[in-house]
Tab-separated table of C-alpha atoms in Angstrom:
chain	number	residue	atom	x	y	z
U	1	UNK	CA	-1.993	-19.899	10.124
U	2	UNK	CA	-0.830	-20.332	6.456
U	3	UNK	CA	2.567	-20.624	4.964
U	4	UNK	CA	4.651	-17.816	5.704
U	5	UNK	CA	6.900	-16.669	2.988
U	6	UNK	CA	7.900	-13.591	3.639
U	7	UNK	CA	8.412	-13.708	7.267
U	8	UNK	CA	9.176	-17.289	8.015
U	9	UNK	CA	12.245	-15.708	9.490
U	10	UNK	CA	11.834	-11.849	10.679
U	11	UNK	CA	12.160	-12.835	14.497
U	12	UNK	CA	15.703	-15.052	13.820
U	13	UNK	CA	18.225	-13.430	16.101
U	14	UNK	CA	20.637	-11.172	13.972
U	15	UNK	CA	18.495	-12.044	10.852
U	16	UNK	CA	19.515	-8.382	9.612
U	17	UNK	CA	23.075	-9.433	9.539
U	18	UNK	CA	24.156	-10.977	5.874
U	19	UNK	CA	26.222	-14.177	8.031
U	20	UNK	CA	22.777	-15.547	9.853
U	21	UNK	CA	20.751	-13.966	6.966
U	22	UNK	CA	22.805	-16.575	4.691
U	23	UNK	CA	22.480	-19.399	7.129
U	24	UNK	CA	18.944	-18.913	6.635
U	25	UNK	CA	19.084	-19.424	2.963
U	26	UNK	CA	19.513	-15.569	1.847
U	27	UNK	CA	21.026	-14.999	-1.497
U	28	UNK	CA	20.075	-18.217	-2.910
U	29	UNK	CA	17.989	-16.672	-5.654
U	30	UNK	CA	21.020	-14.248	-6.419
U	31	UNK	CA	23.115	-17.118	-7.226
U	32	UNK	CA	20.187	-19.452	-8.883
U	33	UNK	CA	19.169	-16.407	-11.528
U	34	UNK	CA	22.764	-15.126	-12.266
U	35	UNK	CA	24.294	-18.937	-12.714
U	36	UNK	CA	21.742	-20.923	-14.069
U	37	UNK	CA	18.933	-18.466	-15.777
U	38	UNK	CA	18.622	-15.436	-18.364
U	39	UNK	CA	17.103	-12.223	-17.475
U	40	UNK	CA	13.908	-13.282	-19.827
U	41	UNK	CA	13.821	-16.287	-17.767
U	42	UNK	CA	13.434	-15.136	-14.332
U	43	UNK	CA	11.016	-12.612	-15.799
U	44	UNK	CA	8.642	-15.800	-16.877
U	45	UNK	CA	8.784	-16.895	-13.424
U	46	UNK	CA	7.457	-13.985	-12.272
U	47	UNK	CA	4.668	-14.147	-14.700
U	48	UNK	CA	4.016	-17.379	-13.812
U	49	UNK	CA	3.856	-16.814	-10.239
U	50	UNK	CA	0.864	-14.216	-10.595
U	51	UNK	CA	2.675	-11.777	-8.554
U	52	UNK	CA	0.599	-8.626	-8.477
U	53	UNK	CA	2.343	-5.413	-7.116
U	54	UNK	CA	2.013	-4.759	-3.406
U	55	UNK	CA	1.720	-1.474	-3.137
U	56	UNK	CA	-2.260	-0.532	-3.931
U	57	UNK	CA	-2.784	-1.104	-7.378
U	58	UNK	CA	-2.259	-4.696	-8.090
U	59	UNK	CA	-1.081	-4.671	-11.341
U	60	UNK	CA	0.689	-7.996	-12.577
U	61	UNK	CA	4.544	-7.526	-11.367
U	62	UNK	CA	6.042	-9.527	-14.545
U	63	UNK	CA	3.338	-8.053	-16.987
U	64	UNK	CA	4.698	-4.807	-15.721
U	65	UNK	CA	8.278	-5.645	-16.255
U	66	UNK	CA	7.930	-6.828	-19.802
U	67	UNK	CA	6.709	-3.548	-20.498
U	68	UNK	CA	10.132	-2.644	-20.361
U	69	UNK	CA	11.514	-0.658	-23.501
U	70	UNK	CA	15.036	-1.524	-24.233
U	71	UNK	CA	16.764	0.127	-26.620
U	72	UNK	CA	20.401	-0.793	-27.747
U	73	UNK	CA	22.833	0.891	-25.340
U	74	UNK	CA	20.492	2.580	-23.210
U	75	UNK	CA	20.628	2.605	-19.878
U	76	UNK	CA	17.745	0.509	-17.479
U	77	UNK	CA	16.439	1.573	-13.733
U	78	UNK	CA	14.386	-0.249	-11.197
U	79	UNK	CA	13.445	2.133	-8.696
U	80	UNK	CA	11.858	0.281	-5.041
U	81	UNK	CA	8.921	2.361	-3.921
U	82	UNK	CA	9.791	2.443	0.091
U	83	UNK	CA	7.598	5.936	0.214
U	84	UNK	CA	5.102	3.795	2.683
U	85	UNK	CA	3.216	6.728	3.699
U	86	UNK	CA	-0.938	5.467	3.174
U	87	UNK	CA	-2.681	6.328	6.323
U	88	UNK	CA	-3.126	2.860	8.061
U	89	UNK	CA	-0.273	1.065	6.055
U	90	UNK	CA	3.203	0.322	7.722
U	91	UNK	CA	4.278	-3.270	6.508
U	92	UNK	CA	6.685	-2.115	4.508
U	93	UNK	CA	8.918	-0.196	7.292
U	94	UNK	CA	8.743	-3.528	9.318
U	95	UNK	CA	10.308	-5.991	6.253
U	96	UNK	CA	12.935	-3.081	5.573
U	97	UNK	CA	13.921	-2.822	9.520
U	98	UNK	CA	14.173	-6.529	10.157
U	99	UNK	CA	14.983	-8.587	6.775
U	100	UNK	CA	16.780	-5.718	4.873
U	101	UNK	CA	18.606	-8.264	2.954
U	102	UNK	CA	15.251	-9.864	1.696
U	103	UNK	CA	14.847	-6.787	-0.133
U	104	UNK	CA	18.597	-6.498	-1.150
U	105	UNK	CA	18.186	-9.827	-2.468
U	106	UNK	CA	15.191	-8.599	-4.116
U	107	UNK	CA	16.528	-5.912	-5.539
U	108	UNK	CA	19.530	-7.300	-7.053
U	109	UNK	CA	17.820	-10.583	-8.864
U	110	UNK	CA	15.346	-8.252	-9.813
U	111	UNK	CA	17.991	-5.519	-11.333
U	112	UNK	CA	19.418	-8.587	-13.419
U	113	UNK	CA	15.822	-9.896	-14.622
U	114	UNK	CA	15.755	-6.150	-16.216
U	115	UNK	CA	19.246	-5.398	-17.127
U	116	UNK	CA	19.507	-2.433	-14.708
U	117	UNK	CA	23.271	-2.005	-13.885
U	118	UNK	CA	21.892	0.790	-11.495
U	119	UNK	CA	19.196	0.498	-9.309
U	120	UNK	CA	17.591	2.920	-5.893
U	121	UNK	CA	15.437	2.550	-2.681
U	122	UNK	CA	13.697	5.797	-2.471
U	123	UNK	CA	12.557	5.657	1.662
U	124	UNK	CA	10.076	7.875	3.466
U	125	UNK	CA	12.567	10.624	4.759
U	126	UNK	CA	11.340	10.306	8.487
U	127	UNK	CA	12.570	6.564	8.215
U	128	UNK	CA	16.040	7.345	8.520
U	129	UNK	CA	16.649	4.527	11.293
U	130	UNK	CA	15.470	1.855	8.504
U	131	UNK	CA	17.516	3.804	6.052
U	132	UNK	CA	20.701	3.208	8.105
U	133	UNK	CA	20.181	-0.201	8.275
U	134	UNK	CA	19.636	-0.436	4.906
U	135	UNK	CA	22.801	1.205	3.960
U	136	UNK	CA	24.525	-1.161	6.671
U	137	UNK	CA	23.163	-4.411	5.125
U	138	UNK	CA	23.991	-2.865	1.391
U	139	UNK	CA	27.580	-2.747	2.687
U	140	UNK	CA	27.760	-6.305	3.617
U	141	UNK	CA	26.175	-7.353	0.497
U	142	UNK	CA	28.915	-5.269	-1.353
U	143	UNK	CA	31.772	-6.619	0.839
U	144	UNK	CA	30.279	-10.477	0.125
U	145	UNK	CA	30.204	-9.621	-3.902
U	146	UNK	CA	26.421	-9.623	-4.104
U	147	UNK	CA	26.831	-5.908	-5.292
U	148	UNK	CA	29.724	-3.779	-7.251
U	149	UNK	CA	31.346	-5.442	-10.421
U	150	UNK	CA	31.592	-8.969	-11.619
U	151	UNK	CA	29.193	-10.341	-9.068
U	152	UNK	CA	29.784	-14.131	-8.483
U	153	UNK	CA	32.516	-13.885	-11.350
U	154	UNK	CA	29.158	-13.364	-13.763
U	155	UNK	CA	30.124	-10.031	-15.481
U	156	UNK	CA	27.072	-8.901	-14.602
U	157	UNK	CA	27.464	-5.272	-12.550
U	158	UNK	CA	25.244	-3.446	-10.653
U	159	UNK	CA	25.443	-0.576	-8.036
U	160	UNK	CA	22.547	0.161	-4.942
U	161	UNK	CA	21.833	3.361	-3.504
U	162	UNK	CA	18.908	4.156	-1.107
U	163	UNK	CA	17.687	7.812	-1.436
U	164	UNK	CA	15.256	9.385	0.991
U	165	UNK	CA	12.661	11.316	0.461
U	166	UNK	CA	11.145	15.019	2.093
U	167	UNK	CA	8.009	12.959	3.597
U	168	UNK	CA	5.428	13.842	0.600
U	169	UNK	CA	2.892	11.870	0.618
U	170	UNK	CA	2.492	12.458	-2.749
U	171	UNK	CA	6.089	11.048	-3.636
U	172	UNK	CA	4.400	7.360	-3.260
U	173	UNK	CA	2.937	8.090	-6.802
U	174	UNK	CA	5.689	6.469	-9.200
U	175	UNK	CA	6.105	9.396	-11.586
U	176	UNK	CA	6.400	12.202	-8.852
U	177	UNK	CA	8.937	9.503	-7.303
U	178	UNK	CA	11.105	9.878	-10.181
U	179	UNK	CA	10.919	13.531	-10.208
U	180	UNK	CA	11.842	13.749	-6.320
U	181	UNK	CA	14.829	11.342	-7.227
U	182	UNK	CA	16.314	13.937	-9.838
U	183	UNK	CA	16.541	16.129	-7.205
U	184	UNK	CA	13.307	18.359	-8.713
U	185	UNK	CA	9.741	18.934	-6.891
U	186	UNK	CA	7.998	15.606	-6.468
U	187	UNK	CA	4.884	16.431	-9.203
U	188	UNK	CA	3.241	13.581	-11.058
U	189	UNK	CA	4.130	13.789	-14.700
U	190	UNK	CA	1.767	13.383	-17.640
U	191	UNK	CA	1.403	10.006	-19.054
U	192	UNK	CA	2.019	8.470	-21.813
U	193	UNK	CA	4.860	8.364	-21.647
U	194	UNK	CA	4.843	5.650	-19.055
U	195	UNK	CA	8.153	4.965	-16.989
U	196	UNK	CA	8.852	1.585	-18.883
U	197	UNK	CA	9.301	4.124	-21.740
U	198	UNK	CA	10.966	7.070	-20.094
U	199	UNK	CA	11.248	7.157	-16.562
U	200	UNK	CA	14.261	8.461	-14.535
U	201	UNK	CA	16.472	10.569	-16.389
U	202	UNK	CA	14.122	9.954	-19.227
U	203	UNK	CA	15.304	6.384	-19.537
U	204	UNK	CA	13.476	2.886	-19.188
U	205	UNK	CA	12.420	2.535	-15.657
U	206	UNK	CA	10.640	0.175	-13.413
U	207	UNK	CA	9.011	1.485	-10.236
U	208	UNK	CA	7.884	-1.639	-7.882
U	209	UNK	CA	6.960	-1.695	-3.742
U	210	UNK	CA	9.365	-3.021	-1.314
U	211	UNK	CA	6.834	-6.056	-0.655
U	212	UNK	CA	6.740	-6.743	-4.173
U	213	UNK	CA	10.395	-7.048	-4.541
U	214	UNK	CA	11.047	-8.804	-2.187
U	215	UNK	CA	8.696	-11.729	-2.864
U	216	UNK	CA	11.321	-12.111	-5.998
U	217	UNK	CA	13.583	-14.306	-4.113
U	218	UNK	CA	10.799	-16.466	-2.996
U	219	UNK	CA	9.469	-17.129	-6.640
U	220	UNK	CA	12.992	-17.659	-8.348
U	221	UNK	CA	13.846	-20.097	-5.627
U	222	UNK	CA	10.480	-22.277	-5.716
U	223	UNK	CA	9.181	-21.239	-9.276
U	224	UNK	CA	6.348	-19.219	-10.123
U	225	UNK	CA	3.823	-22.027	-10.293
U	226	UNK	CA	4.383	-23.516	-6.942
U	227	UNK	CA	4.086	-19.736	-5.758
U	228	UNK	CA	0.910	-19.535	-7.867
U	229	UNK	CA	-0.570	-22.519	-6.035
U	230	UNK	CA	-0.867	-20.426	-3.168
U	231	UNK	CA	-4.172	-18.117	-3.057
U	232	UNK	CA	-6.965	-18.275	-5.049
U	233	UNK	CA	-7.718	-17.759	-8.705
U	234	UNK	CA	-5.583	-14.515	-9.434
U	235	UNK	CA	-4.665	-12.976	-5.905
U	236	UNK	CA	-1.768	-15.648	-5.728
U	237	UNK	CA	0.493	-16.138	-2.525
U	238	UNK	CA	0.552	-14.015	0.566
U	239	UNK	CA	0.267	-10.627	1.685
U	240	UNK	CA	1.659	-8.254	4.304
U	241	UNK	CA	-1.491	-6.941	6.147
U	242	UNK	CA	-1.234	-3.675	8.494
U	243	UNK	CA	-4.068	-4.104	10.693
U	244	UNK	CA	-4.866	-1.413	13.105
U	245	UNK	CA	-7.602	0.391	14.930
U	246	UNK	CA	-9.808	-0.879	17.546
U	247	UNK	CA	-8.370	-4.658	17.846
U	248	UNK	CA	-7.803	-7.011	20.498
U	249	UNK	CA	-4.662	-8.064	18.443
U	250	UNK	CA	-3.524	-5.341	15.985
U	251	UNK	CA	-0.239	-5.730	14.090
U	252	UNK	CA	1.646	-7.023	11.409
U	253	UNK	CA	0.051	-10.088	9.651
U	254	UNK	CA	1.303	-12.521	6.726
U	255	UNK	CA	-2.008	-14.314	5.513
U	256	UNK	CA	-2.432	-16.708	2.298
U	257	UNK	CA	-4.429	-15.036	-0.054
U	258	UNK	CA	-8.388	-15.960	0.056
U	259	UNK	CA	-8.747	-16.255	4.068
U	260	UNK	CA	-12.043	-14.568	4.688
U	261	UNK	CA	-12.477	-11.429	6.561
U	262	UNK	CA	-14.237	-12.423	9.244
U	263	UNK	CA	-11.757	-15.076	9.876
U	264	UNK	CA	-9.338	-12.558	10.247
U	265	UNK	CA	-11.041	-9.895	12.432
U	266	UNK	CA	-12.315	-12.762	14.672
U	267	UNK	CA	-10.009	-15.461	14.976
U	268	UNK	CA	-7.262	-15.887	17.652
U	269	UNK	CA	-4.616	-16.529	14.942
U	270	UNK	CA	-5.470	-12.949	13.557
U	271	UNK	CA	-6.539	-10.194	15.061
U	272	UNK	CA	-8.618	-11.697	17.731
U	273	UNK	CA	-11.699	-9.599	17.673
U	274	UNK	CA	-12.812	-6.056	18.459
U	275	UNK	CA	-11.667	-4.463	21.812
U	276	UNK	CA	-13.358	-4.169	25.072
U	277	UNK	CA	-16.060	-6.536	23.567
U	278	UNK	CA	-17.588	-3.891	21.446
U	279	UNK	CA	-19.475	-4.504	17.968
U	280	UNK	CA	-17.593	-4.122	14.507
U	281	UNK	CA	-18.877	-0.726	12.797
U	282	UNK	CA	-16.388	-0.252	9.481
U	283	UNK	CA	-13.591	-1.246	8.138
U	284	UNK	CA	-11.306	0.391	5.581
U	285	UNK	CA	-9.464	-2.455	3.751
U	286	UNK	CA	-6.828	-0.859	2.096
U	287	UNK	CA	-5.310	1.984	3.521
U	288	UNK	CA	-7.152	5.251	3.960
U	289	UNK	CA	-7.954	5.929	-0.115
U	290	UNK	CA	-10.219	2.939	-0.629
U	291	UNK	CA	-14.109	2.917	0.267
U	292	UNK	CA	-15.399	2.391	3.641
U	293	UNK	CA	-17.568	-0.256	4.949
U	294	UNK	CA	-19.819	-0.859	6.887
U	295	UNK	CA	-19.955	-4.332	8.901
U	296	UNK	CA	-23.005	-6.134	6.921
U	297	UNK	CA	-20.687	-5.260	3.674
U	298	UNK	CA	-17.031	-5.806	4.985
U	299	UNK	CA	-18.397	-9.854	6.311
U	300	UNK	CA	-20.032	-10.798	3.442
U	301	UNK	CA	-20.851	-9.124	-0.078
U	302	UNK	CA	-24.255	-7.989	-1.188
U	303	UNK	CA	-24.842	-11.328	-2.633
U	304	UNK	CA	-24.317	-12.992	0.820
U	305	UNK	CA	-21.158	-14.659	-0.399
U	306	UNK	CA	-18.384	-14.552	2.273
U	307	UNK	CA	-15.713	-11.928	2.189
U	308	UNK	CA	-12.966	-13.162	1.436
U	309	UNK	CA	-8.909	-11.365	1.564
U	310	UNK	CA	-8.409	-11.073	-2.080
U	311	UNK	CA	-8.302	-8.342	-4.879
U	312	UNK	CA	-11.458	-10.107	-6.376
U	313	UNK	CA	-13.873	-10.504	-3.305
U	314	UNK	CA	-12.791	-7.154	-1.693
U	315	UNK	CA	-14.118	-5.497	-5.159
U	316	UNK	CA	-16.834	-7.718	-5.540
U	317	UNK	CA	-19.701	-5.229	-5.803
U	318	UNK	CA	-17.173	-2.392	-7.446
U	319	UNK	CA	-18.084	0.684	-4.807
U	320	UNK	CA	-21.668	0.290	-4.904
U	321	UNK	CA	-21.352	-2.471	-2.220
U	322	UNK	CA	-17.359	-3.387	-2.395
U	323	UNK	CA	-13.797	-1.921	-1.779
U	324	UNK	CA	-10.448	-2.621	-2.557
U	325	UNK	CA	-7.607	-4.463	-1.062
U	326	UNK	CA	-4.717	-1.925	-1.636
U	327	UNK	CA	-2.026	-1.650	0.187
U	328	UNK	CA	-2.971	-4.003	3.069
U	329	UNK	CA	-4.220	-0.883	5.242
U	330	UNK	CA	-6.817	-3.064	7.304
U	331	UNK	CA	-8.399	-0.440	9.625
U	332	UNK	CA	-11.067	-1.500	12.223
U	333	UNK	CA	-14.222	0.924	13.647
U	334	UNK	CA	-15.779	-0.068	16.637
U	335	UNK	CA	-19.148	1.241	17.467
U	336	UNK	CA	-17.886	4.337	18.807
U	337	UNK	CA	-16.296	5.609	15.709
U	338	UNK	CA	-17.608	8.862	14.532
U	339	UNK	CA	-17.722	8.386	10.326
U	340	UNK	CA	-18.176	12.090	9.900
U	341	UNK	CA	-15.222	13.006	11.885
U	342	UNK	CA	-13.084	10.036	10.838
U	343	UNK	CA	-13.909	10.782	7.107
U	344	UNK	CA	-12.788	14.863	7.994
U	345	UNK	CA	-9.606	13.602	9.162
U	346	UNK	CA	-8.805	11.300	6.293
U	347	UNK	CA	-9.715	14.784	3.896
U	348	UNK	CA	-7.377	17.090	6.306
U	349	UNK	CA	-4.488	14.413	5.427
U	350	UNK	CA	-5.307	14.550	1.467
U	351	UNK	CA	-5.800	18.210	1.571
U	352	UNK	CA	-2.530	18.622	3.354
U	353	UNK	CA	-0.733	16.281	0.844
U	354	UNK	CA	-2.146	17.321	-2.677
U	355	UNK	CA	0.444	18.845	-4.662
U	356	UNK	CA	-1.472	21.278	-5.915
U	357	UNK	CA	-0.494	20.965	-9.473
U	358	UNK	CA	-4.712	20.006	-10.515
U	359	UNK	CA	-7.034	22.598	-10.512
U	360	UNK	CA	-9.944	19.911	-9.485
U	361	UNK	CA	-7.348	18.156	-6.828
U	362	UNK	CA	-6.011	21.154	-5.451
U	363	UNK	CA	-9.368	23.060	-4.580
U	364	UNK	CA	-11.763	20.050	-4.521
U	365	UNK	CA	-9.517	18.566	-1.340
U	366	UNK	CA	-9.642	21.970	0.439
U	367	UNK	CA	-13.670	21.911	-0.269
U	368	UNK	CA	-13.898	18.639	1.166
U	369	UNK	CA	-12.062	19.342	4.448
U	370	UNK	CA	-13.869	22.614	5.192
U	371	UNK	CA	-17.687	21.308	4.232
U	372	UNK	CA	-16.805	17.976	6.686
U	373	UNK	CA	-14.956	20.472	9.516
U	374	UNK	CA	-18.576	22.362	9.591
U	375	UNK	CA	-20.698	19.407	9.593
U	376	UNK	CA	-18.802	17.866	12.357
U	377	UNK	CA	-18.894	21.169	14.353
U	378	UNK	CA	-22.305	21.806	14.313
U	379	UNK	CA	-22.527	24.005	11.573
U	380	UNK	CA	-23.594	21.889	8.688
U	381	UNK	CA	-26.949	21.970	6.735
U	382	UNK	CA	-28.907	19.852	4.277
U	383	UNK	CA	-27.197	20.772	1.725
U	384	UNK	CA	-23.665	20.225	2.283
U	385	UNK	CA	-24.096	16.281	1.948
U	386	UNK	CA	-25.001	16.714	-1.552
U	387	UNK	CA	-22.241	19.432	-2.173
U	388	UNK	CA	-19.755	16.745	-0.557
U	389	UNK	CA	-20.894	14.030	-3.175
U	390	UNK	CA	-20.908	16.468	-6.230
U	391	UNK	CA	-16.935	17.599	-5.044
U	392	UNK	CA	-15.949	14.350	-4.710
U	393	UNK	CA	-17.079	13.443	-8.351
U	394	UNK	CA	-15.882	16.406	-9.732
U	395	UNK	CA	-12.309	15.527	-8.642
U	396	UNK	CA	-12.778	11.866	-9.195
U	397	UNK	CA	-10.970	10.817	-12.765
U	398	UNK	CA	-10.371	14.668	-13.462
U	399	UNK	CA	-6.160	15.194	-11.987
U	400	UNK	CA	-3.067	13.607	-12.984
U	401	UNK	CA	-2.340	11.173	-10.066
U	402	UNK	CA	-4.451	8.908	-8.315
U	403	UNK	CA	-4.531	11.295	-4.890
U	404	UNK	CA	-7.644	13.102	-6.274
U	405	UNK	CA	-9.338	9.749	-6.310
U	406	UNK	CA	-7.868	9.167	-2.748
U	407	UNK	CA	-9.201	11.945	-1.652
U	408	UNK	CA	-12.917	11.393	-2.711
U	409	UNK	CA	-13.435	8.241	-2.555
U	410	UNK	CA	-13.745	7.808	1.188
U	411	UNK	CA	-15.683	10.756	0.860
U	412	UNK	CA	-18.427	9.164	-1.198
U	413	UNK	CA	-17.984	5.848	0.419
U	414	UNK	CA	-18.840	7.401	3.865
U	415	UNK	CA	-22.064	9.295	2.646
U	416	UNK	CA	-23.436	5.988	0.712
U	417	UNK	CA	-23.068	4.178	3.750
U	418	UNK	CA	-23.485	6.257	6.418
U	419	UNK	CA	-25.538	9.037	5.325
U	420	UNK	CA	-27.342	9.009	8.063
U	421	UNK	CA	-25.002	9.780	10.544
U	422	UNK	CA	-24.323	12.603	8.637
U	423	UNK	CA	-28.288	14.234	8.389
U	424	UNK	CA	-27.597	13.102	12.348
U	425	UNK	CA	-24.677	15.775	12.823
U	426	UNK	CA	-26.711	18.133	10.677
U	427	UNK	CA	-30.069	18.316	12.800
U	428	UNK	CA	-28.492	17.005	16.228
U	429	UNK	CA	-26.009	19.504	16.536
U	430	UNK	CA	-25.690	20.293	20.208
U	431	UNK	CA	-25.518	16.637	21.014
U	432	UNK	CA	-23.515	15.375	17.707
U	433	UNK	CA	-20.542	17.780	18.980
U	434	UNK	CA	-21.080	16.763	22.700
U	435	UNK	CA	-17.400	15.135	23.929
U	436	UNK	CA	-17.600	11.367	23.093
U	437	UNK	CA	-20.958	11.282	21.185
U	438	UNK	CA	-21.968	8.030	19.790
U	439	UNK	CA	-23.980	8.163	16.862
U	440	UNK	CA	-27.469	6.490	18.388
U	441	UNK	CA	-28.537	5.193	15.216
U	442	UNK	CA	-31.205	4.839	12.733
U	443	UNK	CA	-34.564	5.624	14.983
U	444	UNK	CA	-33.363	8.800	15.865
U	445	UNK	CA	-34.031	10.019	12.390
U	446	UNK	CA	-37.357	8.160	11.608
């Protein structure tokens, strides 16, 4: 396995405590950025590093941060995104549970790299056990001067609170984040203006995932371009992956970027293969929002190049033939898997979650889950596959947030790869909606 930077030390006894947490080398970066570098400084490390944010979108963390307006005498926020709620994604609640202070450590050289004197972990509300041991580990940092005023005698202040959510999934989109954490209904806001502009309470903000943050220690403490050196070409350094599904060996993995996929499906130091000795059908990469695919695609891309565990190879192809890395949502489909009624599922969860504030988000979703419910209950015709493609691109670039794009994109995704299963449900009823029906392939249509 590769270098571990993240994790190195998540199985330590009593590495949630701040005393073994310190004998482990915690809070070095604290005292490294606030003693020895500027704000600007630490935020050229970053940049250097390559850093890209964690959460799904992979923008560049420190490009991102130096979008940050600051105007004389205003107040600065950084704001962690701990709303982990993608279908198939739960890295985040594991690094919170066992190495809180990696993220308090995060946090806080962070907060100085951007002048926030106040900064907030807004958590999932049904977390609430890794919110109390987050607000236990934020007390020892305040009792050991790492938080509250003056810390280590550098006049620099700044305060930590963690603030949970209601459980909308829609609350993982930065701007409705901000609304939920002024107390108002979490609803994406219009942009411009962007958060690094005005963001909570209308002042400069950064918004940045819990994984993302807490790589910040790691970077200040070996420098961006030794961190850069890990990877390949822009996906730099390592990445939480939440692999679940039908694995011999699911869990919580720490890979270097650019190990290829089948590598990690296969191999003993991953996942270890697919279950019960069954054949690899799909695989959704990124959480449940990014395009399915199936196994000829997910191996190796349509140029016969191998697939490889980085923002570039996983796109290779954009969604013709490719997908997206996202949040580290690896979910593997055995032979068994049912596309229609796995892609219904996925549009019952986006349905459930839209906010309801677009026209084309709020209606398009509902279409969606109703056209695949009939389909997968025997009721579908011809016709609905091409009314499920023409919803999905109606809602696709046409809403506020991102969710109306996570709602149709497995949508299409599933009917350019597997349309066939579908036309299968369509003129196989009786059988399609027999218990434990296994699509029988290909021939059955010819």
């Amino acid at each position: 396995m590769g270098r571990k930077l993240l994790t190195e030390h998540i199985n330590v006894e009593g590495i949630d405590t701040i005393e073994v947490y310190r004998k482990h080398g915690g809070y070095r970066s604290v005292e490294k950025a606030i003693k020895t570098m500027t704000p600007d400084e630490v935020v050229e490390e970053v940049k250097k590093s390559g850093l890209r944010g964690r959460g799904g979108a992979g923008f560049p963390t420190g490009l991102k941060w130096s979008f940050l307006a600051k105007p004389e005498g205003v107040p600065r926020y950084l704001v962690c995104n701990a709303d982990e709620s993608e279908p198939g994604t739960f890295k985040d609640r594991q690094l919170m549970s066992k190495l809180p202070h990696l993220l308090i450590e995060g946090m806080i050289t962070s907060s100085y790299a951007l002048g926030a004197n106040t900064s907030y972990i807004y958590i999932r509300g049904e977390l609430l056990y890794v919110l109390r041991i987050l607000e236990k580990a934020i007390a020892e940092a305040y009792a050991a001067g790492f938080l509250g005023k003056n810390i280590l005698g550098s006049g620099y202040d700044l305060d930590l609170y963690v603030h949970p959510g209601g459980g909308a999934y829609i609350c993982g989109e930065e701007t409705a984040l901000l609304e939920s954490l002024e107390g108002k209904r979490g609803n994406p806001r219009n942009k411009p203006p962007f958060p690094a502009v005005s963001g909570l309470y209308a002042r400069p903000t950064v918004v940045n995932n819990v994984e993302s943050i807490a790589a910040v220690p790691v970077i200040v403490n070996e420098g961006g371009d030794e961190y850069a050196k890990i990877g390949i070409g822009k996906s730099t350094g390592t990445k939480l992956i939440s692999a679940c599904g039908h694995l011999n060996k699911p869990g919580i993995y720490e890979i270097e970027m650019g190990v290829p996929v089948e590598e990690f499906i296969y191999s003993d130091e991953y996942c270890g293969g697919i279950w019960k000795g069954r054949e690899l059908k799909a695989v959704v990469a990124g959480g449940s929002s990014v395009p399915i695919l199936p196994k000829e695609l997910i191996l190796k891309t349509a140029a016969g190049e191998p697939r490889l565990m980085t923002y570039e190879s996983l796109s290779d192809g954009g969604f013709v033939t490719g997908t997206m890395l996202g949040s580290g949502g690896f979910i593997a489909m055995d032979e068994t898997t049912c596309i229609v009624r796995n892609t219904w599922n996925f549009s019952r969860f986006y349905h459930h979650e839209s906010c309801g504030q677009c026209s084309p988000c709020r209606e398009g979703t509902g279409w969606l889950e109703k056209i695949l419910h009939r389909i997968e209950y025997g009721h579908g015709t011809e016709r609905d596959i091409d009314v499920l493609a023409s919803v999905a691109k109606q809602i696709e670039g046409n809403t506020i947030c991102p969710l109306g794009e996570a709602a149709a994109w497995p949508v299409s995704a599933a009917i350019r790869h597997f349309r066939d299963e579908f036309e299968w449900h369509i003129r196989h009823p009786q059988e399609a909606t027999r218990p434990g029906a296994v699509f029988p392939g290909k021939a059955v249509l010819a």
